[in-house]
mmCIF file of C-alpha atoms and ligand atoms in Angstrom:
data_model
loop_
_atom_site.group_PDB
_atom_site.id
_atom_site.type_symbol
_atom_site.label_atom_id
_atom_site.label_comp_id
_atom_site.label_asym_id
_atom_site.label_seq_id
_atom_site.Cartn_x
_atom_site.Cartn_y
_atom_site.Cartn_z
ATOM 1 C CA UNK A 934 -16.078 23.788 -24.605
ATOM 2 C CA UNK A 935 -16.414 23.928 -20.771
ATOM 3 C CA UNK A 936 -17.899 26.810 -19.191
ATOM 4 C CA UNK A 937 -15.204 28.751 -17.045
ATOM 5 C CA UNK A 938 -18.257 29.291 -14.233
ATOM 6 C CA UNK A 939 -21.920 27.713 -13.940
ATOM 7 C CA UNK A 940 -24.122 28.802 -11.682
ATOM 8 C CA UNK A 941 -27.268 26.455 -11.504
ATOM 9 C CA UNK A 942 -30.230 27.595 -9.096
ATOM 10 C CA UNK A 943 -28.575 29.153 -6.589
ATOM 11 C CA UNK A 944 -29.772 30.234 -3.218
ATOM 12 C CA UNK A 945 -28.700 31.227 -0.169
ATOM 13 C CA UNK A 946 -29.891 31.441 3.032
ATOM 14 C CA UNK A 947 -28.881 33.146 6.191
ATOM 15 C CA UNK A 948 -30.308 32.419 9.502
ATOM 16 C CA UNK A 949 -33.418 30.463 10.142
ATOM 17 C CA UNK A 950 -37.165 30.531 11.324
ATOM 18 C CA UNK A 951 -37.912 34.181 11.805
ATOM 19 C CA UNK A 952 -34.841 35.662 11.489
ATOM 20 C CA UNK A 953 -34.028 34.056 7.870
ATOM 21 C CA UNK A 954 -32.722 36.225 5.246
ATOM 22 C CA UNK A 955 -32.729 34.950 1.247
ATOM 23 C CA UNK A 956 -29.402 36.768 -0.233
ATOM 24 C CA UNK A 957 -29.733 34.934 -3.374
ATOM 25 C CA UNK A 958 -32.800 33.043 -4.679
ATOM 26 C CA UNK A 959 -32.520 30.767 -7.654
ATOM 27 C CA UNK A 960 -29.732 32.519 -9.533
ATOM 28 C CA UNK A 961 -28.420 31.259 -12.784
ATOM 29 C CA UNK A 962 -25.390 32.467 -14.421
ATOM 30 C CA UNK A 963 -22.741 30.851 -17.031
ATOM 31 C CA UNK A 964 -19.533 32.540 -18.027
ATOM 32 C CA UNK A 965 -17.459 31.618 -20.424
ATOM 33 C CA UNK A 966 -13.259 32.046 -21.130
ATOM 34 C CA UNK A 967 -13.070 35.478 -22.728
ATOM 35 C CA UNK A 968 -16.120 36.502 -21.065
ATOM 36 C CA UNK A 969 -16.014 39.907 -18.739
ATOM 37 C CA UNK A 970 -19.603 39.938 -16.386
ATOM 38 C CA UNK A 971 -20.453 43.528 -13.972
ATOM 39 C CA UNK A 972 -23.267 42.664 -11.622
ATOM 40 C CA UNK A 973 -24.342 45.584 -9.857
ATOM 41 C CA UNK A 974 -27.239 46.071 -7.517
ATOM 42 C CA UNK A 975 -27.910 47.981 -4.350
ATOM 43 C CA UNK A 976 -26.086 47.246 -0.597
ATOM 44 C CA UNK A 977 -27.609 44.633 0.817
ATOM 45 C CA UNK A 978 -28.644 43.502 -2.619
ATOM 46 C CA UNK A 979 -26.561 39.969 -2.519
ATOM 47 C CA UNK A 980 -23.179 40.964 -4.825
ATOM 48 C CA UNK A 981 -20.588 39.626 -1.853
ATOM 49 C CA UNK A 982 -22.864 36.355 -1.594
ATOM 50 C CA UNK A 983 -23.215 35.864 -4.780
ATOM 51 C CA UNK A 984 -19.066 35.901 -5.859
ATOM 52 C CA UNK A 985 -17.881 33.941 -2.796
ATOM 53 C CA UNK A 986 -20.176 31.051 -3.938
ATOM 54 C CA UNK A 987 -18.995 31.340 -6.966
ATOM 55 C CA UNK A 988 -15.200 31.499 -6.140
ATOM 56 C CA UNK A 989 -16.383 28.510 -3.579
ATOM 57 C CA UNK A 990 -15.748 30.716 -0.181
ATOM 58 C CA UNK A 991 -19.170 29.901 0.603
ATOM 59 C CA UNK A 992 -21.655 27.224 0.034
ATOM 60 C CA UNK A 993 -25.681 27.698 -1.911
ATOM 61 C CA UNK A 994 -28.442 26.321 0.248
ATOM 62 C CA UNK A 995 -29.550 25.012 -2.385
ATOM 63 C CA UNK A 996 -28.074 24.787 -6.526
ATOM 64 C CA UNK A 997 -24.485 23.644 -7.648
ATOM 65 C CA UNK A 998 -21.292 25.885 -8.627
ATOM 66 C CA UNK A 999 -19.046 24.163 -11.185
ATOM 67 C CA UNK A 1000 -15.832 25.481 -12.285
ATOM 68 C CA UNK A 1001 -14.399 24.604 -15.483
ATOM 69 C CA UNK A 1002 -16.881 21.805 -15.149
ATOM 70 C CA UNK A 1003 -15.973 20.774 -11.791
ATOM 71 C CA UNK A 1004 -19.225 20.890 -9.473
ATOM 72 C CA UNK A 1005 -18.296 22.056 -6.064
ATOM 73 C CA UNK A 1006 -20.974 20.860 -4.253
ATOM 74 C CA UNK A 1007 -19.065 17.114 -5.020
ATOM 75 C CA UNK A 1008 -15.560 17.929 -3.246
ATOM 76 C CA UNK A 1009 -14.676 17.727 0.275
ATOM 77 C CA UNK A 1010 -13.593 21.339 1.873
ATOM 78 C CA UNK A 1011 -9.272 20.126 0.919
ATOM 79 C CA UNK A 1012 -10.591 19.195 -2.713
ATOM 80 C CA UNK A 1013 -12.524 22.851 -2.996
ATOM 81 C CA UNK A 1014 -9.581 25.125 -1.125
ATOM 82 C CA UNK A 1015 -7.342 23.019 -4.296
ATOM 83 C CA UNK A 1016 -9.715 24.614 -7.063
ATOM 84 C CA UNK A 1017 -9.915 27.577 -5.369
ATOM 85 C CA UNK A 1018 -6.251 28.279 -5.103
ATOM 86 C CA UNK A 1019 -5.330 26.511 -8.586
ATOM 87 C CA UNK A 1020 -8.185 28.442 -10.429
ATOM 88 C CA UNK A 1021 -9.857 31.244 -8.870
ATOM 89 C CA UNK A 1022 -8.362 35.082 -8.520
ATOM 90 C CA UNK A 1023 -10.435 36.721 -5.778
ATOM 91 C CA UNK A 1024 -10.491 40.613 -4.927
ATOM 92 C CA UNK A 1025 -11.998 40.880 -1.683
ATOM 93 C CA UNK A 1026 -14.159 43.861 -0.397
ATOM 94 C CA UNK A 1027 -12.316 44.200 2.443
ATOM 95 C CA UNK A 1028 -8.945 43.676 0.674
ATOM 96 C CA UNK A 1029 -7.994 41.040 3.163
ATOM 97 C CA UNK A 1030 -4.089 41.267 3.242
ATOM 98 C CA UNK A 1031 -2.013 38.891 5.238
ATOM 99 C CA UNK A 1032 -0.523 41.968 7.575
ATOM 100 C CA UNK A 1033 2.991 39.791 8.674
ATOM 101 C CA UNK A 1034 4.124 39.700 5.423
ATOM 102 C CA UNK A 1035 5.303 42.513 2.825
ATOM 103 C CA UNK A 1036 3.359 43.123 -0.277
ATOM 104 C CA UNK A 1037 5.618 40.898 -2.559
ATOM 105 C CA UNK A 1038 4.933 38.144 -0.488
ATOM 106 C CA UNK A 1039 1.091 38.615 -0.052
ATOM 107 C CA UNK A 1040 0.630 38.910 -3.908
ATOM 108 C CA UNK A 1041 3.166 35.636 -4.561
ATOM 109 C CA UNK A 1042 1.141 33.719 -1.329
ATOM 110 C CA UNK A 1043 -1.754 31.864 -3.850
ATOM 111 C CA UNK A 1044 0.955 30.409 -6.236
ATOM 112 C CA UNK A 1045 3.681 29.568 -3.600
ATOM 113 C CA UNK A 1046 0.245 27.728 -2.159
ATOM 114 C CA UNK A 1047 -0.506 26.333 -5.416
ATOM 115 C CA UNK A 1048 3.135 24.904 -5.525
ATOM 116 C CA UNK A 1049 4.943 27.118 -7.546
ATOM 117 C CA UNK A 1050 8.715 27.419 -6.774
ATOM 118 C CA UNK A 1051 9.077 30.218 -4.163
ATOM 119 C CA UNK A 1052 11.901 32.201 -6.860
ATOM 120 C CA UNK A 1053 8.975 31.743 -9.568
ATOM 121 C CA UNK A 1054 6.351 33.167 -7.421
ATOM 122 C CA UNK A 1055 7.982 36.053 -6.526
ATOM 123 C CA UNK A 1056 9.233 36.749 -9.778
ATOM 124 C CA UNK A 1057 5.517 36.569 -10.894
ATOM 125 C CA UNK A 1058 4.187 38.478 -7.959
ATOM 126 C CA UNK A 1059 6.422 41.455 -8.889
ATOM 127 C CA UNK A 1060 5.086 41.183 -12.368
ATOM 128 C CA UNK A 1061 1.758 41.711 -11.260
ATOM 129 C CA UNK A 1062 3.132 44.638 -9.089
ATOM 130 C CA UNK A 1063 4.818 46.233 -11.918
ATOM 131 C CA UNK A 1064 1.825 46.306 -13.958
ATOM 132 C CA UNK A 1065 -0.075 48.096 -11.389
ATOM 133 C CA UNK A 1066 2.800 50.709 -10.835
ATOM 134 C CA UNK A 1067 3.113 49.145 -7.107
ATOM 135 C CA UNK A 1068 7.123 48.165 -7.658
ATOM 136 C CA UNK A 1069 8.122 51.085 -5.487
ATOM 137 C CA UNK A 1070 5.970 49.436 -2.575
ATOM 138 C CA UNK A 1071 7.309 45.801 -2.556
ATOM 139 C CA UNK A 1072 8.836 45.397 0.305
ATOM 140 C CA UNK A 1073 6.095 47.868 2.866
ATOM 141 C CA UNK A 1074 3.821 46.071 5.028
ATOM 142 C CA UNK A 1075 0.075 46.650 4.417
ATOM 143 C CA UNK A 1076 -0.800 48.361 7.084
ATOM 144 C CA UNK A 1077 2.012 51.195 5.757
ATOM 145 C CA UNK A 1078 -0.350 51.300 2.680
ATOM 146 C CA UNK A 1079 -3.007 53.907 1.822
ATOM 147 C CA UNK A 1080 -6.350 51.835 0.928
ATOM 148 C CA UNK A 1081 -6.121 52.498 -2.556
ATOM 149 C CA UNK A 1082 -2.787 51.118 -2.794
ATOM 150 C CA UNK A 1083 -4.013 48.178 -0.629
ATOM 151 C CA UNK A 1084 -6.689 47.729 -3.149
ATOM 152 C CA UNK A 1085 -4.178 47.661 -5.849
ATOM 153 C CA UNK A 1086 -2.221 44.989 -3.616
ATOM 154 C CA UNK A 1087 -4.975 42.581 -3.231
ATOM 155 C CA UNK A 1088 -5.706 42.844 -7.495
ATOM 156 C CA UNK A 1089 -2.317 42.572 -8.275
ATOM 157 C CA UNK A 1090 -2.733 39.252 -5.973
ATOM 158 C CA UNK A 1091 -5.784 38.135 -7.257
ATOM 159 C CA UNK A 1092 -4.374 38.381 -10.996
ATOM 160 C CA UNK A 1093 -1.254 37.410 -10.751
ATOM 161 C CA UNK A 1094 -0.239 33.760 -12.403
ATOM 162 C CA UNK A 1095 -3.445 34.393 -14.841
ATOM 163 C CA UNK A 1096 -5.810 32.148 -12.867
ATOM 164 C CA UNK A 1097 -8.689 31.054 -15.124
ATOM 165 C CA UNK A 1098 -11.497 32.696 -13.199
ATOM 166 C CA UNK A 1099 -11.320 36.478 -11.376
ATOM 167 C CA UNK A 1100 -13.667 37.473 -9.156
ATOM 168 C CA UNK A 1101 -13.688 40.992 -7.757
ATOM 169 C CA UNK A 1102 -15.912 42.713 -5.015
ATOM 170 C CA UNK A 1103 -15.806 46.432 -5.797
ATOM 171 C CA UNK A 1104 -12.440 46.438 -6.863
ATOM 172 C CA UNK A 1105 -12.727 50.402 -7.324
ATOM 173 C CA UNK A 1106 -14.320 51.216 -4.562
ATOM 174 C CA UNK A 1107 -11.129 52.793 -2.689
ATOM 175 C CA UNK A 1108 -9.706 54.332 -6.042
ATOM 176 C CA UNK A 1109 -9.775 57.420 -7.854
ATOM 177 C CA UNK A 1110 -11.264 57.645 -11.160
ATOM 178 C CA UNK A 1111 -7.767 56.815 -13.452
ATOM 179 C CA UNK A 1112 -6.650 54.591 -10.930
ATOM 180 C CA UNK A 1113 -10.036 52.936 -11.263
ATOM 181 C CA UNK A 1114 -9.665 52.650 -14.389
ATOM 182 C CA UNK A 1115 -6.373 51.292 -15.103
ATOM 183 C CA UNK A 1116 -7.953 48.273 -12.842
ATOM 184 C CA UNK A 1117 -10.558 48.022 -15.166
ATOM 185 C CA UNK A 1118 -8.303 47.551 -18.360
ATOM 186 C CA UNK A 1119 -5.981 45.625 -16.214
ATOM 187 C CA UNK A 1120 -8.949 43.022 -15.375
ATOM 188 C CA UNK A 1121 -10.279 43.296 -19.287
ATOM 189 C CA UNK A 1122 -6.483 42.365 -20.992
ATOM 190 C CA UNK A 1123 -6.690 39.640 -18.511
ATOM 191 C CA UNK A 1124 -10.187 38.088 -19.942
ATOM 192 C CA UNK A 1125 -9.187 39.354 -23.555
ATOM 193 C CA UNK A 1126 -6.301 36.502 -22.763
ATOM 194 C CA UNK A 1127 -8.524 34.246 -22.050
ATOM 195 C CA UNK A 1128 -9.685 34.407 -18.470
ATOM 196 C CA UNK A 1129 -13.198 34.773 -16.820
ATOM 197 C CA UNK A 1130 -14.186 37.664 -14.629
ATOM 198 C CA UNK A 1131 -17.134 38.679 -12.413
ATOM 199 C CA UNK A 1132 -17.115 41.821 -11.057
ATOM 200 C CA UNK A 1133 -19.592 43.686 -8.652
ATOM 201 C CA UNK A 1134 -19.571 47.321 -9.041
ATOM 202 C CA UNK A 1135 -21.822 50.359 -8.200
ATOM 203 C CA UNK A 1136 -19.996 51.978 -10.666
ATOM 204 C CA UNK A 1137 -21.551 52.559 -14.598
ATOM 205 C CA UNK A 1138 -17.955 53.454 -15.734
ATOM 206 C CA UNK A 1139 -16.742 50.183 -14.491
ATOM 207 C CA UNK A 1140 -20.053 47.968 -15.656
ATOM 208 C CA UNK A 1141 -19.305 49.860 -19.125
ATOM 209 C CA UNK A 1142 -16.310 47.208 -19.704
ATOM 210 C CA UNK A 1143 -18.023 44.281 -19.351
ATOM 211 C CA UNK A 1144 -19.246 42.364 -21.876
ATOM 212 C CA UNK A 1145 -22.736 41.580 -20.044
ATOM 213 C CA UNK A 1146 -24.196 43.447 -17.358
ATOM 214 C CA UNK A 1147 -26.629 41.848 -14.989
ATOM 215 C CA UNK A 1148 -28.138 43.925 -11.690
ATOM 216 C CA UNK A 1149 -29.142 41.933 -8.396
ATOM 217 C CA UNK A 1150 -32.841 42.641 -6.874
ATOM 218 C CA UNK A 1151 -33.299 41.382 -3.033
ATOM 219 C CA UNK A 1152 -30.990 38.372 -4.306
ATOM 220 C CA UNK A 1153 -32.844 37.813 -7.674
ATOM 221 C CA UNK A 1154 -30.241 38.330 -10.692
ATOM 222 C CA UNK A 1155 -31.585 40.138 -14.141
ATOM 223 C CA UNK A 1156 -30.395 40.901 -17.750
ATOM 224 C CA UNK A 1157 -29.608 44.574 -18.578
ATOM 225 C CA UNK A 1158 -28.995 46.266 -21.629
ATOM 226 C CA UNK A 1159 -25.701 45.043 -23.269
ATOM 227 C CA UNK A 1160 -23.105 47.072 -22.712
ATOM 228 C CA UNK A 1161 -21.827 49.205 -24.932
ATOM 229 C CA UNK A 1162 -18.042 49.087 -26.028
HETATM 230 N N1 ATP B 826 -22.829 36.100 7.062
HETATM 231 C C1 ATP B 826 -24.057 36.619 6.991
HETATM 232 N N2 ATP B 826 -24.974 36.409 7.967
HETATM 233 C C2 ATP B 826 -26.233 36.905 7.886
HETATM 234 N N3 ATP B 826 -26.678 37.646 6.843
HETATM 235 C C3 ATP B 826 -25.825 37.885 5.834
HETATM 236 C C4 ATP B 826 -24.460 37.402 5.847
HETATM 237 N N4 ATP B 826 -23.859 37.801 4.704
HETATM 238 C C5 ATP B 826 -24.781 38.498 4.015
HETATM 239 N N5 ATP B 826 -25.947 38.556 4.686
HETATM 240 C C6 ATP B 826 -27.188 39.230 4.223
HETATM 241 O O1 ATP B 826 -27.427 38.845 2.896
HETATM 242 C C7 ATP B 826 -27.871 39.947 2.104
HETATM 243 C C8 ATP B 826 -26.902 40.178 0.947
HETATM 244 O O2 ATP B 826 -25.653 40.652 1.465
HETATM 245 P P1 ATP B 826 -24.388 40.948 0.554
HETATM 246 O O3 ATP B 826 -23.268 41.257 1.453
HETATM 247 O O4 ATP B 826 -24.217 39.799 -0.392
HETATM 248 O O5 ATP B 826 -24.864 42.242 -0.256
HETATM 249 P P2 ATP B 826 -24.015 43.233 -1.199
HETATM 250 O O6 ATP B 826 -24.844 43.438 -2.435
HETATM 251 O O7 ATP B 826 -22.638 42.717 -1.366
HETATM 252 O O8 ATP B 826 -23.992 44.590 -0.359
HETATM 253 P P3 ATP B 826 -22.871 45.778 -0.370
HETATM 254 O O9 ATP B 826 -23.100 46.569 -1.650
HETATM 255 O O10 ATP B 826 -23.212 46.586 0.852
HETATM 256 O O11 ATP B 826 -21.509 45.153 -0.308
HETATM 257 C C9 ATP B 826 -27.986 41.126 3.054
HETATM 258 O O12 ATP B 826 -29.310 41.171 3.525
HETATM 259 C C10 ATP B 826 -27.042 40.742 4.176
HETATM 260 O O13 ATP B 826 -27.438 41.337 5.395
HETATM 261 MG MG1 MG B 827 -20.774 43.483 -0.890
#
């Protein structure tokens, strides 16, 4: 079976000569379908480096990213923002809402891009917002959102139409601990149906879903202790 997400040797670079900083250096990681990963690692450490070349918002120095097979380092920049949009669910950091449109429409923007009927999208969109008790905010603009409930926004965007691979960047980090949680099980039932996930954390609680925790060292990625669950 093909591997949801391949890293092979991956490094990154920043800057040159003097200035250069290493964020990742020869990282190797393979995830399957059904398979929930927590990296964790201090700030600074390389967690944001590491999941937007893996989602394909960024390219290694060096190394290859495939998805479902598909090595990214062969397509054009059209070709890549196709697989990115068809099978990648991304929770930013930095949430990253579109701020001229309401929350419906910023959670049903990756499918209408994907091609979905616009009536489809939506009605998928406020799926997703259901789930993550966000109905009574449809129709509010971001910026009239608290940052948890922004948070919640940009996961119910990121899961919604069940893309193969999800890839969030502290997707807690605004949230209280049941909120925090209920994006936890929220991002589990979606591998447990067959999707991928990645998910940097600083939080234990969070890691303690996954079914393999690595941490990241100065952009070197190690084994822990299986998680227990
Ligand atoms: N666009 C960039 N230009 C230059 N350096 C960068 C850039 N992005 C990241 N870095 C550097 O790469 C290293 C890894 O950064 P990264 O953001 O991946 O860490 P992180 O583990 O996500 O940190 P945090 O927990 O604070 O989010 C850091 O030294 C950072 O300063
Ligand atoms: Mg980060």
């Amino acid at each position: 079976m093909t591997q949801a997400l391949q890293l092979i040797a991956v490094s990154r670079d920043f800057g040159s000569g003097a200035l250069r900083v290493r964020a990742l250096e020869n990282v190797n990681l393979t995830v399957r379908a059904g398979e929930f990963v927590a990296v964790m690692g201090p700030s600074g450490s390389g967690k944001s480096t590491l999941l937007d070349i893996a989602g394909g918002i960024e390219r290694p120095s060096q190394g290859d990213v495939l998805i479902d097979g598909v090595s990214l380092g062969s397509l054009d920049s059209n070709a890549l923002a196709m697989v990115r949009r068809r099978s990648v669910g991304f929770v930013f950091q930095k949430y990253n809402l579109i701020p001229i449109l309401t929350v419906l429409e910023n959670v049903a923007v990756p499918m209408e891009l994907d091609g979905w009927p616009r009536g489809r999208a939506l009605e998928a969109a406020r799926q997703a917002l259901d789930e993550l008790g966000l109905q009574g905010v449809a129709d509010f603009y971001p910026e009239n959102l608290s940052g948890g409930q922004q948070q919640r926004v940009a996961i119910a965007r990121a899961t919604a139409g069940s893309p193969r691979l999800i890839l969030a960047d502290e997707p807690t980090g605004a949230l209280d601990t049941i909120t925090g949680e209920a994006i936890v099980r929220l991002i589990r039932d979606r591998v447990d149906a067959g999707a991928a996930a990645i998910v940097a954390t600083h939080d234990h609680r969070l890691a303690a879903w996954a079914d393999r925790v690595f941490t990241l060292e100065d952009g070197r990625l190690y084994a822990t202790e299986q998680a227990q669950r």
